[in-house]
PDB file of N, CA and C in Angstrom:
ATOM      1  N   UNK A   1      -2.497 -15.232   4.037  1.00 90.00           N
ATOM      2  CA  UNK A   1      -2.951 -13.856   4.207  1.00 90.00           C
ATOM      3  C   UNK A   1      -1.861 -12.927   3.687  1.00 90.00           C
ATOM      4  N   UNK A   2      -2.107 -11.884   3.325  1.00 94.00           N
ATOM      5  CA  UNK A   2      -1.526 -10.849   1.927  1.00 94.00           C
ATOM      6  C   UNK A   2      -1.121  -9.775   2.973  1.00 94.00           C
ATOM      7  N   UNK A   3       0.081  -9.077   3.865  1.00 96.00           N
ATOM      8  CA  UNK A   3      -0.106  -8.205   4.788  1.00 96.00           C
ATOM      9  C   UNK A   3       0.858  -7.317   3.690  1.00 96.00           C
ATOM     10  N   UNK A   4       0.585  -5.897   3.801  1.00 97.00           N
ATOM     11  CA  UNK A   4       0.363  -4.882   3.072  1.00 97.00           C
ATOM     12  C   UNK A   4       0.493  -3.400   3.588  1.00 97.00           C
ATOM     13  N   UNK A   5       1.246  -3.281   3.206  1.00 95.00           N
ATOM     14  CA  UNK A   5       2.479  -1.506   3.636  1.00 95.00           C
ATOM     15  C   UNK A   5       1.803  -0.307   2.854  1.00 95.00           C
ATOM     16  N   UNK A   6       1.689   0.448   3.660  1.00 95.00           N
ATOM     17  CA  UNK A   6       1.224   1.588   2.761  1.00 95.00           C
ATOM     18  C   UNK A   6       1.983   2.779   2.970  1.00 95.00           C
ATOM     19  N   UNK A   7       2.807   3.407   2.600  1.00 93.00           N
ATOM     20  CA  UNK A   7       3.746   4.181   2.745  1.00 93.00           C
ATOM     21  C   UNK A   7       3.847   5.687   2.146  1.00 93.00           C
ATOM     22  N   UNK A   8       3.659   6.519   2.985  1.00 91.00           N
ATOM     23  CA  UNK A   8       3.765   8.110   2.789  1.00 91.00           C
ATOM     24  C   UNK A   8       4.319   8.825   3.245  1.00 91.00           C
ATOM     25  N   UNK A   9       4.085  10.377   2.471  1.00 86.00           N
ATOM     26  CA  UNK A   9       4.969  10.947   3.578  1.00 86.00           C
ATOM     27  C   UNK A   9       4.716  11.379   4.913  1.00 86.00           C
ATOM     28  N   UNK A  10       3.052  11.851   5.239  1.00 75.00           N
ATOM     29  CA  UNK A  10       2.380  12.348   5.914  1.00 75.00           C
ATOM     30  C   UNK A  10       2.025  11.341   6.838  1.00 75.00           C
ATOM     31  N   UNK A  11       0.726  11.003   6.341  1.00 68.00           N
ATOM     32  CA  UNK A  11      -0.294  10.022   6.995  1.00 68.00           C
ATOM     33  C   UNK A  11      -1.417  10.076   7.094  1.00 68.00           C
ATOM     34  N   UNK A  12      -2.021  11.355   7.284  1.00 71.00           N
ATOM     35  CA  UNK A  12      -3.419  11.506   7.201  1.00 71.00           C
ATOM     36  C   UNK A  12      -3.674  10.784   6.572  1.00 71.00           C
ATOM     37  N   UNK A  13      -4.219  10.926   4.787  1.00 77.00           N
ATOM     38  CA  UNK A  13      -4.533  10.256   3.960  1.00 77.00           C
ATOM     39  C   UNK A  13      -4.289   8.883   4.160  1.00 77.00           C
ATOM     40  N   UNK A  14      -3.081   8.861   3.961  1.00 88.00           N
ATOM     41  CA  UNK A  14      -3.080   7.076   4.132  1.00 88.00           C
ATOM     42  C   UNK A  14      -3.749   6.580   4.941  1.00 88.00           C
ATOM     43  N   UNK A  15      -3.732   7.251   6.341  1.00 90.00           N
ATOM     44  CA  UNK A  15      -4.848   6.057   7.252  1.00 90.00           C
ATOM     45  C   UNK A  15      -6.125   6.162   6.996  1.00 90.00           C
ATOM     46  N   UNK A  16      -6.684   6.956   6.040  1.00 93.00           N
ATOM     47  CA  UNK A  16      -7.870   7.088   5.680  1.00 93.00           C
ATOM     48  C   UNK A  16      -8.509   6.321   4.798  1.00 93.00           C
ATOM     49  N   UNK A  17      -7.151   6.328   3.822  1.00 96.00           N
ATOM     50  CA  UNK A  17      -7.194   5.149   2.487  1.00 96.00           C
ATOM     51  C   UNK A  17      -7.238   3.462   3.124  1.00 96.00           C
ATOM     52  N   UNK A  18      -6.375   3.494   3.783  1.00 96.00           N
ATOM     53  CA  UNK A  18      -6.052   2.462   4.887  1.00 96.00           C
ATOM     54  C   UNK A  18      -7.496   2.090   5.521  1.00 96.00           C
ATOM     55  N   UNK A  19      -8.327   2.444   6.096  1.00 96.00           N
ATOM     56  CA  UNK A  19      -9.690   2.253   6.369  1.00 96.00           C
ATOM     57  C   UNK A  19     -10.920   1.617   5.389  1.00 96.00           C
ATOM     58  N   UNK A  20     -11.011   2.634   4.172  1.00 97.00           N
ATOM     59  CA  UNK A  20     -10.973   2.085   3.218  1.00 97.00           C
ATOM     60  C   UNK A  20     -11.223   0.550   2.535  1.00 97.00           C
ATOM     61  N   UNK A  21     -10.120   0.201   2.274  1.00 98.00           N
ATOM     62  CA  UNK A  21      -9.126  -0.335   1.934  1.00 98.00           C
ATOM     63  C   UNK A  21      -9.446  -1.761   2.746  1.00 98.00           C
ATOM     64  N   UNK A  22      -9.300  -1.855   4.057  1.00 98.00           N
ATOM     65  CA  UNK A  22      -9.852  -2.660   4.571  1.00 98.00           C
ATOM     66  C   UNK A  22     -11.762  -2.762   5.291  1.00 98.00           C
ATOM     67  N   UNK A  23     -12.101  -1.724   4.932  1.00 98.00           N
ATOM     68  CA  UNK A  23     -13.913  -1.940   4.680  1.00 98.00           C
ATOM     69  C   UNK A  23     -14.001  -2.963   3.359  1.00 98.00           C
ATOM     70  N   UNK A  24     -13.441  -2.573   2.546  1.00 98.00           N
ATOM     71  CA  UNK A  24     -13.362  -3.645   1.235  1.00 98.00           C
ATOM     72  C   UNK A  24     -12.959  -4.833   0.957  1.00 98.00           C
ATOM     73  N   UNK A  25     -11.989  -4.553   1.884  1.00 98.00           N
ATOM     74  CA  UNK A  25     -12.016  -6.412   2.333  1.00 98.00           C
ATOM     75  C   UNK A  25     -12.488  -7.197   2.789  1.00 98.00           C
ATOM     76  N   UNK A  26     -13.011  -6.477   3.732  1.00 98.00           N
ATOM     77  CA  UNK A  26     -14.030  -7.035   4.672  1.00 98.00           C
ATOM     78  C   UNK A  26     -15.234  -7.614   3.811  1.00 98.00           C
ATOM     79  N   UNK A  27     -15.962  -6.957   3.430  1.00 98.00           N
ATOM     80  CA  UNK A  27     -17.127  -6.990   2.771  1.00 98.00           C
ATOM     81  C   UNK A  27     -16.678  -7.810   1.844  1.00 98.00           C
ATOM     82  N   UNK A  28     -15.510  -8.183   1.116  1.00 97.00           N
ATOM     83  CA  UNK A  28     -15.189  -9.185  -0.497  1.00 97.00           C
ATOM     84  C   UNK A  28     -14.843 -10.639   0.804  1.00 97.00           C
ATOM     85  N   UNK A  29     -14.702 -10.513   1.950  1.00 97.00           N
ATOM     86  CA  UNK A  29     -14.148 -11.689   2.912  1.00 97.00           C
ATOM     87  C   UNK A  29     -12.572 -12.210   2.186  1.00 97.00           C
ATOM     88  N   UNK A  30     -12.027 -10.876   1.859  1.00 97.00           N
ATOM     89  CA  UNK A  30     -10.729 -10.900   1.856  1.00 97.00           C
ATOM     90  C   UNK A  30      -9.486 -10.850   3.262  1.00 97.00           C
ATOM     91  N   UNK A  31      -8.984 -11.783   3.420  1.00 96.00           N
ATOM     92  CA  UNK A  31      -7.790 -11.432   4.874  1.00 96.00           C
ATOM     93  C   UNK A  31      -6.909 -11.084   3.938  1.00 96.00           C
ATOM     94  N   UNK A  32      -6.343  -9.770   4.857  1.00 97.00           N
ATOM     95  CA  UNK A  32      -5.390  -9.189   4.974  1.00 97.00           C
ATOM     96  C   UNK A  32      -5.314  -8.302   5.842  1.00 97.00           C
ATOM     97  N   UNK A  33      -3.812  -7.965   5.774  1.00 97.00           N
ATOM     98  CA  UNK A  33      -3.147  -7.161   7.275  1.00 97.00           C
ATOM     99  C   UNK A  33      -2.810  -5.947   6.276  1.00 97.00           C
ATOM    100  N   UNK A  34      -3.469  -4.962   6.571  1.00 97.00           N
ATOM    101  CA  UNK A  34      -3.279  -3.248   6.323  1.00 97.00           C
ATOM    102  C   UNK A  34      -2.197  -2.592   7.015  1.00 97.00           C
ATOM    103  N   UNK A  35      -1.546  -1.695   6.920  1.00 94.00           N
ATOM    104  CA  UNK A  35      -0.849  -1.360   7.646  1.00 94.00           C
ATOM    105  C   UNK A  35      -0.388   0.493   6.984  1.00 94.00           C
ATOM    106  N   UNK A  36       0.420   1.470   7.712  1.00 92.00           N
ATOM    107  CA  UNK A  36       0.642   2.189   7.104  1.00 92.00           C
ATOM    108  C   UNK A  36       1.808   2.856   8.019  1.00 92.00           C
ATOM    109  N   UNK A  37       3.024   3.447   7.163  1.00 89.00           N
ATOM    110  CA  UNK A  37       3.666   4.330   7.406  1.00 89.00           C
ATOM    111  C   UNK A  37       4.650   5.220   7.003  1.00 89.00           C
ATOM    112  N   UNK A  38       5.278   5.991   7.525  1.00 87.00           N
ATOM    113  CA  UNK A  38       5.879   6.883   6.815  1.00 87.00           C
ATOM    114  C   UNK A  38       7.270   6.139   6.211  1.00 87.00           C
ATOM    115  N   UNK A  39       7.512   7.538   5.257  1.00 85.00           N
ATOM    116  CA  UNK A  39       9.118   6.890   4.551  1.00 85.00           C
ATOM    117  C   UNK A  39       9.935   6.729   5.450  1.00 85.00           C
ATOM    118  N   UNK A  40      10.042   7.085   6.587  1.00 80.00           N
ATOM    119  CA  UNK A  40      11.537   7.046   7.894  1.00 80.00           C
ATOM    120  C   UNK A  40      11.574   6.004   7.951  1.00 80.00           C
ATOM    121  N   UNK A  41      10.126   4.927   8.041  1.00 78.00           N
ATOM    122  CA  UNK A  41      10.122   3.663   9.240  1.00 78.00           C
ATOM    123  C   UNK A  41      10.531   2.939   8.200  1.00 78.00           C
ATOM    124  N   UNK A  42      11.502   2.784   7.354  1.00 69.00           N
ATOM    125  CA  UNK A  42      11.825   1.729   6.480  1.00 69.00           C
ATOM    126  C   UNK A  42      12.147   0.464   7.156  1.00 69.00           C
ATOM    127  N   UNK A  43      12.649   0.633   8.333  1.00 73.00           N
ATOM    128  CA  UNK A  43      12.722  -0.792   9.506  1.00 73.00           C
ATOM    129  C   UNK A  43      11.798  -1.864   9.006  1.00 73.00           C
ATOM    130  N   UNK A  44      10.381  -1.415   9.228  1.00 73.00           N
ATOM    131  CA  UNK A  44       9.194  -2.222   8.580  1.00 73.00           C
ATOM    132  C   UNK A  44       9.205  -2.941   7.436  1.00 73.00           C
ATOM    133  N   UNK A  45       9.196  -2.459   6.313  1.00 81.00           N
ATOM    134  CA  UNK A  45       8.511  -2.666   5.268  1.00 81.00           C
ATOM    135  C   UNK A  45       9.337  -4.131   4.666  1.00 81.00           C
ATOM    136  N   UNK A  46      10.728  -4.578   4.977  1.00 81.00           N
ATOM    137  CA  UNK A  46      11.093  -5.832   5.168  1.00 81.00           C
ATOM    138  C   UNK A  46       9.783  -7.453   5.838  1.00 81.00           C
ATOM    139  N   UNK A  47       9.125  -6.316   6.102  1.00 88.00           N
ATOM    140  CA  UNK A  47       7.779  -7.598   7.396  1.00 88.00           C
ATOM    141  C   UNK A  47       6.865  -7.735   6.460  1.00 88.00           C
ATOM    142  N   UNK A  48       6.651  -7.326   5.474  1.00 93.00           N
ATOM    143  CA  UNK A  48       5.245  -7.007   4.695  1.00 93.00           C
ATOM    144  C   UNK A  48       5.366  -7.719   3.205  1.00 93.00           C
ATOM    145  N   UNK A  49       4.463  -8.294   2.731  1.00 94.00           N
ATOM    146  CA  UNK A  49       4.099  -8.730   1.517  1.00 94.00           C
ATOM    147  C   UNK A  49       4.769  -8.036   0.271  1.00 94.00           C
ATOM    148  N   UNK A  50       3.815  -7.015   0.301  1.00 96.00           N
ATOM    149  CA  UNK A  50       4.017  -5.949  -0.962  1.00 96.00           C
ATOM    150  C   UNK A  50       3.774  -4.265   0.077  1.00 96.00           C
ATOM    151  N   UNK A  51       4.563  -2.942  -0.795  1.00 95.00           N
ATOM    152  CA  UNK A  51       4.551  -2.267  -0.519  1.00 95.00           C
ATOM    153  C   UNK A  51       3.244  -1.458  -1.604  1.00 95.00           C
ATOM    154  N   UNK A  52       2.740  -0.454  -1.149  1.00 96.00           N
ATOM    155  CA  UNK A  52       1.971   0.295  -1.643  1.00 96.00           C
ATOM    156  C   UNK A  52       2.609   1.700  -1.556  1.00 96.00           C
ATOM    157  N   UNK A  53       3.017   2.635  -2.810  1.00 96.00           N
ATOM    158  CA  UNK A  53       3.064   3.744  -2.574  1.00 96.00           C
ATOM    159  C   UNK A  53       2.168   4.927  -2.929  1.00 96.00           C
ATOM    160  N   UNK A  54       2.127   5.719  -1.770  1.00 96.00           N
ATOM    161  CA  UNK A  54       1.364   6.953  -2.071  1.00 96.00           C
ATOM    162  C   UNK A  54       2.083   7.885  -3.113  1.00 96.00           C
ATOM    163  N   UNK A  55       0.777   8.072  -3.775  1.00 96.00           N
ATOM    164  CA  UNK A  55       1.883   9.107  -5.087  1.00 96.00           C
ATOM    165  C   UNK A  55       3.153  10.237  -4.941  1.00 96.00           C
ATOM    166  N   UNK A  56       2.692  11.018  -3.810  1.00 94.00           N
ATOM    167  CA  UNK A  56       3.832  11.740  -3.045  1.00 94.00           C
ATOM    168  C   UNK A  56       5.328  11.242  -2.518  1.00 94.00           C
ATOM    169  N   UNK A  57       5.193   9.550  -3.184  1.00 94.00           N
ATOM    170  CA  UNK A  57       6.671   9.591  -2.750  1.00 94.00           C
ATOM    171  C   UNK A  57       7.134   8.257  -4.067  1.00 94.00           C
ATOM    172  N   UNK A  58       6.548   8.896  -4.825  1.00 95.00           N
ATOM    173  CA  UNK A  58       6.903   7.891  -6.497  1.00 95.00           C
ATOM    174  C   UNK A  58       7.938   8.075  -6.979  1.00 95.00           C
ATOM    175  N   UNK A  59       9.095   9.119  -6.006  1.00 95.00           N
ATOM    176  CA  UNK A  59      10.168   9.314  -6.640  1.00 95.00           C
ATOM    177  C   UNK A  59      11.526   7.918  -5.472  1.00 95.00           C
ATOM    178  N   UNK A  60      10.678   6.903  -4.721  1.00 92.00           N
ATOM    179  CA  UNK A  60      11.359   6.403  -3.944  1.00 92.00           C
ATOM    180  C   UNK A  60      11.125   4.540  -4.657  1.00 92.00           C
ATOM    181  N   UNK A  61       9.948   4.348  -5.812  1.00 94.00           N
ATOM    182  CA  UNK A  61      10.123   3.456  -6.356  1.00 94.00           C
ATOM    183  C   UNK A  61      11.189   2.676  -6.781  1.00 94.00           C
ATOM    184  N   UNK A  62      12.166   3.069  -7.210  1.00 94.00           N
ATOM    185  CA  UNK A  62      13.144   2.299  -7.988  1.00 94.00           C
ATOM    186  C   UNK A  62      14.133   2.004  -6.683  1.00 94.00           C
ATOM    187  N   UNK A  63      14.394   2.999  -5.603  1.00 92.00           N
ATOM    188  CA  UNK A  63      15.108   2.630  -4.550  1.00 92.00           C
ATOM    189  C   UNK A  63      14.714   1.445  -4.018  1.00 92.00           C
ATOM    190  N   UNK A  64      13.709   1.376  -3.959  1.00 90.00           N
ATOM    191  CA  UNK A  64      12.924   0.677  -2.780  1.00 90.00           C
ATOM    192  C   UNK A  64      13.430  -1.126  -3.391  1.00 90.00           C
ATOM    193  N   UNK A  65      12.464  -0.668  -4.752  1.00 90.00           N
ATOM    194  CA  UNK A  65      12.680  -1.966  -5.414  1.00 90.00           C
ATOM    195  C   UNK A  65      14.193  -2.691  -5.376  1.00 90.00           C
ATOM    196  N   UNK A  66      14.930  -2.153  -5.439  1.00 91.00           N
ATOM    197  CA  UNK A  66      16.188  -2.365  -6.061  1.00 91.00           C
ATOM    198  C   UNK A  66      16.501  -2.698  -4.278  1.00 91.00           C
ATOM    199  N   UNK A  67      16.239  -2.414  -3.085  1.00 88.00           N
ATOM    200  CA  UNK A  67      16.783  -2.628  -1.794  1.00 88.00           C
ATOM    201  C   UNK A  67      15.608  -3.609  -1.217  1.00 88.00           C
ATOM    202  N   UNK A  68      14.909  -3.812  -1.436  1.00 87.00           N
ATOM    203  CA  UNK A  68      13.837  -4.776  -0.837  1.00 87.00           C
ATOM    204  C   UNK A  68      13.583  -5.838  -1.514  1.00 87.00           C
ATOM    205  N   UNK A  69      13.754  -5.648  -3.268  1.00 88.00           N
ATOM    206  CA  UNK A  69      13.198  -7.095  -3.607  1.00 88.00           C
ATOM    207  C   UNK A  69      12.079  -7.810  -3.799  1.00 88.00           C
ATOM    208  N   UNK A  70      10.913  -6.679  -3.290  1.00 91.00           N
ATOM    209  CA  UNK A  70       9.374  -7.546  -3.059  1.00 91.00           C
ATOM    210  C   UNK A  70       8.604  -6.192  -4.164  1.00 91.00           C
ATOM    211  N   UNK A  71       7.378  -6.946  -4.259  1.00 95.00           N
ATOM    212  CA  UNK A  71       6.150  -6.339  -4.946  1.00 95.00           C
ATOM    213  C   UNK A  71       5.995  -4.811  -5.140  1.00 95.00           C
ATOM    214  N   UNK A  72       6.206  -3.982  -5.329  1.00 95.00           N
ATOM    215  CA  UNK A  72       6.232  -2.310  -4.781  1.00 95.00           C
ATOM    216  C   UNK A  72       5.309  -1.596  -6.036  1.00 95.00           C
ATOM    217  N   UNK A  73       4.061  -1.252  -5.287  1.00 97.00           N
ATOM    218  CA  UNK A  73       3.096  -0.478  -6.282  1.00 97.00           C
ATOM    219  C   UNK A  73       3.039   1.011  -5.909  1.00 97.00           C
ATOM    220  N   UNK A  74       3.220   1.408  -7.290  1.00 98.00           N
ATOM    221  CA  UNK A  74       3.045   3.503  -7.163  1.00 98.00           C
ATOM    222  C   UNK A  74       1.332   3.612  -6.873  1.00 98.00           C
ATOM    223  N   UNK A  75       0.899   3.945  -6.121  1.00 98.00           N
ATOM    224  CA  UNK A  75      -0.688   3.748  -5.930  1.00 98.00           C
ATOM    225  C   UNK A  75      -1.445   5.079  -6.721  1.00 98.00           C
ATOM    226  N   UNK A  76      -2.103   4.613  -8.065  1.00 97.00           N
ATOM    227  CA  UNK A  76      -2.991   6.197  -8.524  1.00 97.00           C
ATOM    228  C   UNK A  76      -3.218   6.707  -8.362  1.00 97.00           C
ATOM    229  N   UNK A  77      -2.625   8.171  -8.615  1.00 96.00           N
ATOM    230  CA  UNK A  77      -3.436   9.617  -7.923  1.00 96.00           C
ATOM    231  C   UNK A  77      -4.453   9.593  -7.584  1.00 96.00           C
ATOM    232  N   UNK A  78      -5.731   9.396  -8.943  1.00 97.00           N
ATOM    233  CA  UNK A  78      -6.694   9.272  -8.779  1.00 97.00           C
ATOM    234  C   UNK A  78      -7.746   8.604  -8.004  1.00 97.00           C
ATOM    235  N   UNK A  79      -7.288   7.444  -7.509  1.00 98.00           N
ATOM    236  CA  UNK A  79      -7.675   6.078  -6.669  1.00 98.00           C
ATOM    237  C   UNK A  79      -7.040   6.537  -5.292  1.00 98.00           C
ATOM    238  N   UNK A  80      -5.682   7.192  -4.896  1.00 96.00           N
ATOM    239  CA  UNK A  80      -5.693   7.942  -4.048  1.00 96.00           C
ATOM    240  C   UNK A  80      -6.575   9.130  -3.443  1.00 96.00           C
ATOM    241  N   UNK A  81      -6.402   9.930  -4.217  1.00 94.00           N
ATOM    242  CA  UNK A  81      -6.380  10.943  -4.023  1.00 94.00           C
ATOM    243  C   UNK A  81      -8.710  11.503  -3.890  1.00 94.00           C
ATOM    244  N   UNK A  82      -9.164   9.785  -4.522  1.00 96.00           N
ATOM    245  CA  UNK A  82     -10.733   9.876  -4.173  1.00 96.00           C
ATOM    246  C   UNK A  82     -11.167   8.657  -3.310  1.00 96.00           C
ATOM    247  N   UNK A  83      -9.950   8.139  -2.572  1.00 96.00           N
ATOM    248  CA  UNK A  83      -9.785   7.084  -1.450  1.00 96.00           C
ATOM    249  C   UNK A  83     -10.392   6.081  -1.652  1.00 96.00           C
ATOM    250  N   UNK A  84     -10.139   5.558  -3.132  1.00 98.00           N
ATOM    251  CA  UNK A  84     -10.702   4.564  -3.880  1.00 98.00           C
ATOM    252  C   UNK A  84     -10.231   3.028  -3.034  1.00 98.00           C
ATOM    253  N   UNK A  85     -10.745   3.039  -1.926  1.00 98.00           N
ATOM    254  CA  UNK A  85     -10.193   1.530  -0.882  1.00 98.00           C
ATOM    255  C   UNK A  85     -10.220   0.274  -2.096  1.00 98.00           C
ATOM    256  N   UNK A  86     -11.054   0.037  -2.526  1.00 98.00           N
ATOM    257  CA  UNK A  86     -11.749  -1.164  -3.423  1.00 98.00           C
ATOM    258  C   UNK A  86     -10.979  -1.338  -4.530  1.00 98.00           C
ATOM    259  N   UNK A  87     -10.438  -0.323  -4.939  1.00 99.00           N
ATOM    260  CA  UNK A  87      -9.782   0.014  -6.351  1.00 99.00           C
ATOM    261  C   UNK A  87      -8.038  -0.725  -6.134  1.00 99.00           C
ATOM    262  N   UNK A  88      -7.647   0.123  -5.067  1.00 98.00           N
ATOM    263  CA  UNK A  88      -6.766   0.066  -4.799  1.00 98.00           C
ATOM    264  C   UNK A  88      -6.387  -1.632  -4.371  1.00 98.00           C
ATOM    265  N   UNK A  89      -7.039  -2.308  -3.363  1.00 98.00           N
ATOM    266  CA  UNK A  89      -6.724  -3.137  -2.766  1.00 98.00           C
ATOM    267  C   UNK A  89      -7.119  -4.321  -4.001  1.00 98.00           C
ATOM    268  N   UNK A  90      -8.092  -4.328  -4.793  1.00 98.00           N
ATOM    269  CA  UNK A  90      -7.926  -4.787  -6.130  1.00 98.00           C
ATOM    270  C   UNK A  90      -6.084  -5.005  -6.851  1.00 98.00           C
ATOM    271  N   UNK A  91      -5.761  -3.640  -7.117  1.00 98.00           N
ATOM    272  CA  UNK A  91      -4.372  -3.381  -7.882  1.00 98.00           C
ATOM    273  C   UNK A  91      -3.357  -4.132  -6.931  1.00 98.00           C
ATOM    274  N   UNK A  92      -3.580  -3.570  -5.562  1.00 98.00           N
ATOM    275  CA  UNK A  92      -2.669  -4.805  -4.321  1.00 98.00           C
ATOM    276  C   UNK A  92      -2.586  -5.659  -4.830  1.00 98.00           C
ATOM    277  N   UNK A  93      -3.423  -6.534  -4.595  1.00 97.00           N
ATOM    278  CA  UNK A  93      -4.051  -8.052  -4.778  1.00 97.00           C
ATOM    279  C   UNK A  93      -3.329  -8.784  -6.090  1.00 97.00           C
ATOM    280  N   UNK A  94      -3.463  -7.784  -7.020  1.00 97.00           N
ATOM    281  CA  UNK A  94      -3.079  -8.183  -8.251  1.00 97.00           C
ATOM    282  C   UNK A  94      -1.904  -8.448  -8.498  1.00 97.00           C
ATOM    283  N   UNK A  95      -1.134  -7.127  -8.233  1.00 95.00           N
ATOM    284  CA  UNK A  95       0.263  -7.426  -8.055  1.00 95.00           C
ATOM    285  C   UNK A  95       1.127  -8.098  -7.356  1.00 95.00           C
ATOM    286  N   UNK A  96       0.647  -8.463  -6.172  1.00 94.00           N
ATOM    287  CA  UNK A  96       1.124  -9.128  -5.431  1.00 94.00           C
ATOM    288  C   UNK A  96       0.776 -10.720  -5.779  1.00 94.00           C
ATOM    289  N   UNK A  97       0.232 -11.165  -6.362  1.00 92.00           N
ATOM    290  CA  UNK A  97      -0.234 -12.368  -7.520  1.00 92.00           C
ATOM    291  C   UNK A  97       0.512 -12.744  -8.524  1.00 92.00           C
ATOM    292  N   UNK A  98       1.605 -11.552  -9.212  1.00 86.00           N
ATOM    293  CA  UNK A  98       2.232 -11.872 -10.175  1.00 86.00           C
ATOM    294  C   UNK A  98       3.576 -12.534  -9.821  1.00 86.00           C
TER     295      UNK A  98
END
């Protein structure tokens, strides 16, 4: 099972996308563990598969990568920002594959 960080600055959105996201899994009879939180809780994101970022914080990519080591996707405005669950957890999936 693929467990999966979603990381912003806010949250609204994300837990919305986050819902999403896992309706689409559901329905493809994909397991995975969703999850979401802000940039503070970096504690976390060591526990998780791959990270997902919300576009609002694409300026924390290269940190992240370079201190964690694992999978880290900038998540599409567009696929964000029209809470494209299906889209997104697709691009997850993928990357976290390579």
């Amino acid at each position: 099972m693929c467990s999966i960080l979603l990381v912003c600055a806010g949250g609204f959105s994300t837990s919305m996308l986050l819902q999403k996201m896992q309706k689409a899994a559901d329905e493809q009879g994909v397991r995975v563990q969703i999850e979401a939180c802000g940039t503070g809780d970096v504690s976390y994101f060591k526990h998780y598969n791959i990270l997902l970022l919300a576009p609002q914080t694409a300026h924390l990519e290269e940190a992240l990568k370079e201190q964690y080591h694992m999978p880290i996707l900038l998540i599409d405005g567009l696929d964000y920002g029209s809470l494209a669950g299906a889209a997104v957890l697709k691009k997850a999936l993928e990357k976290y594959s390579e």
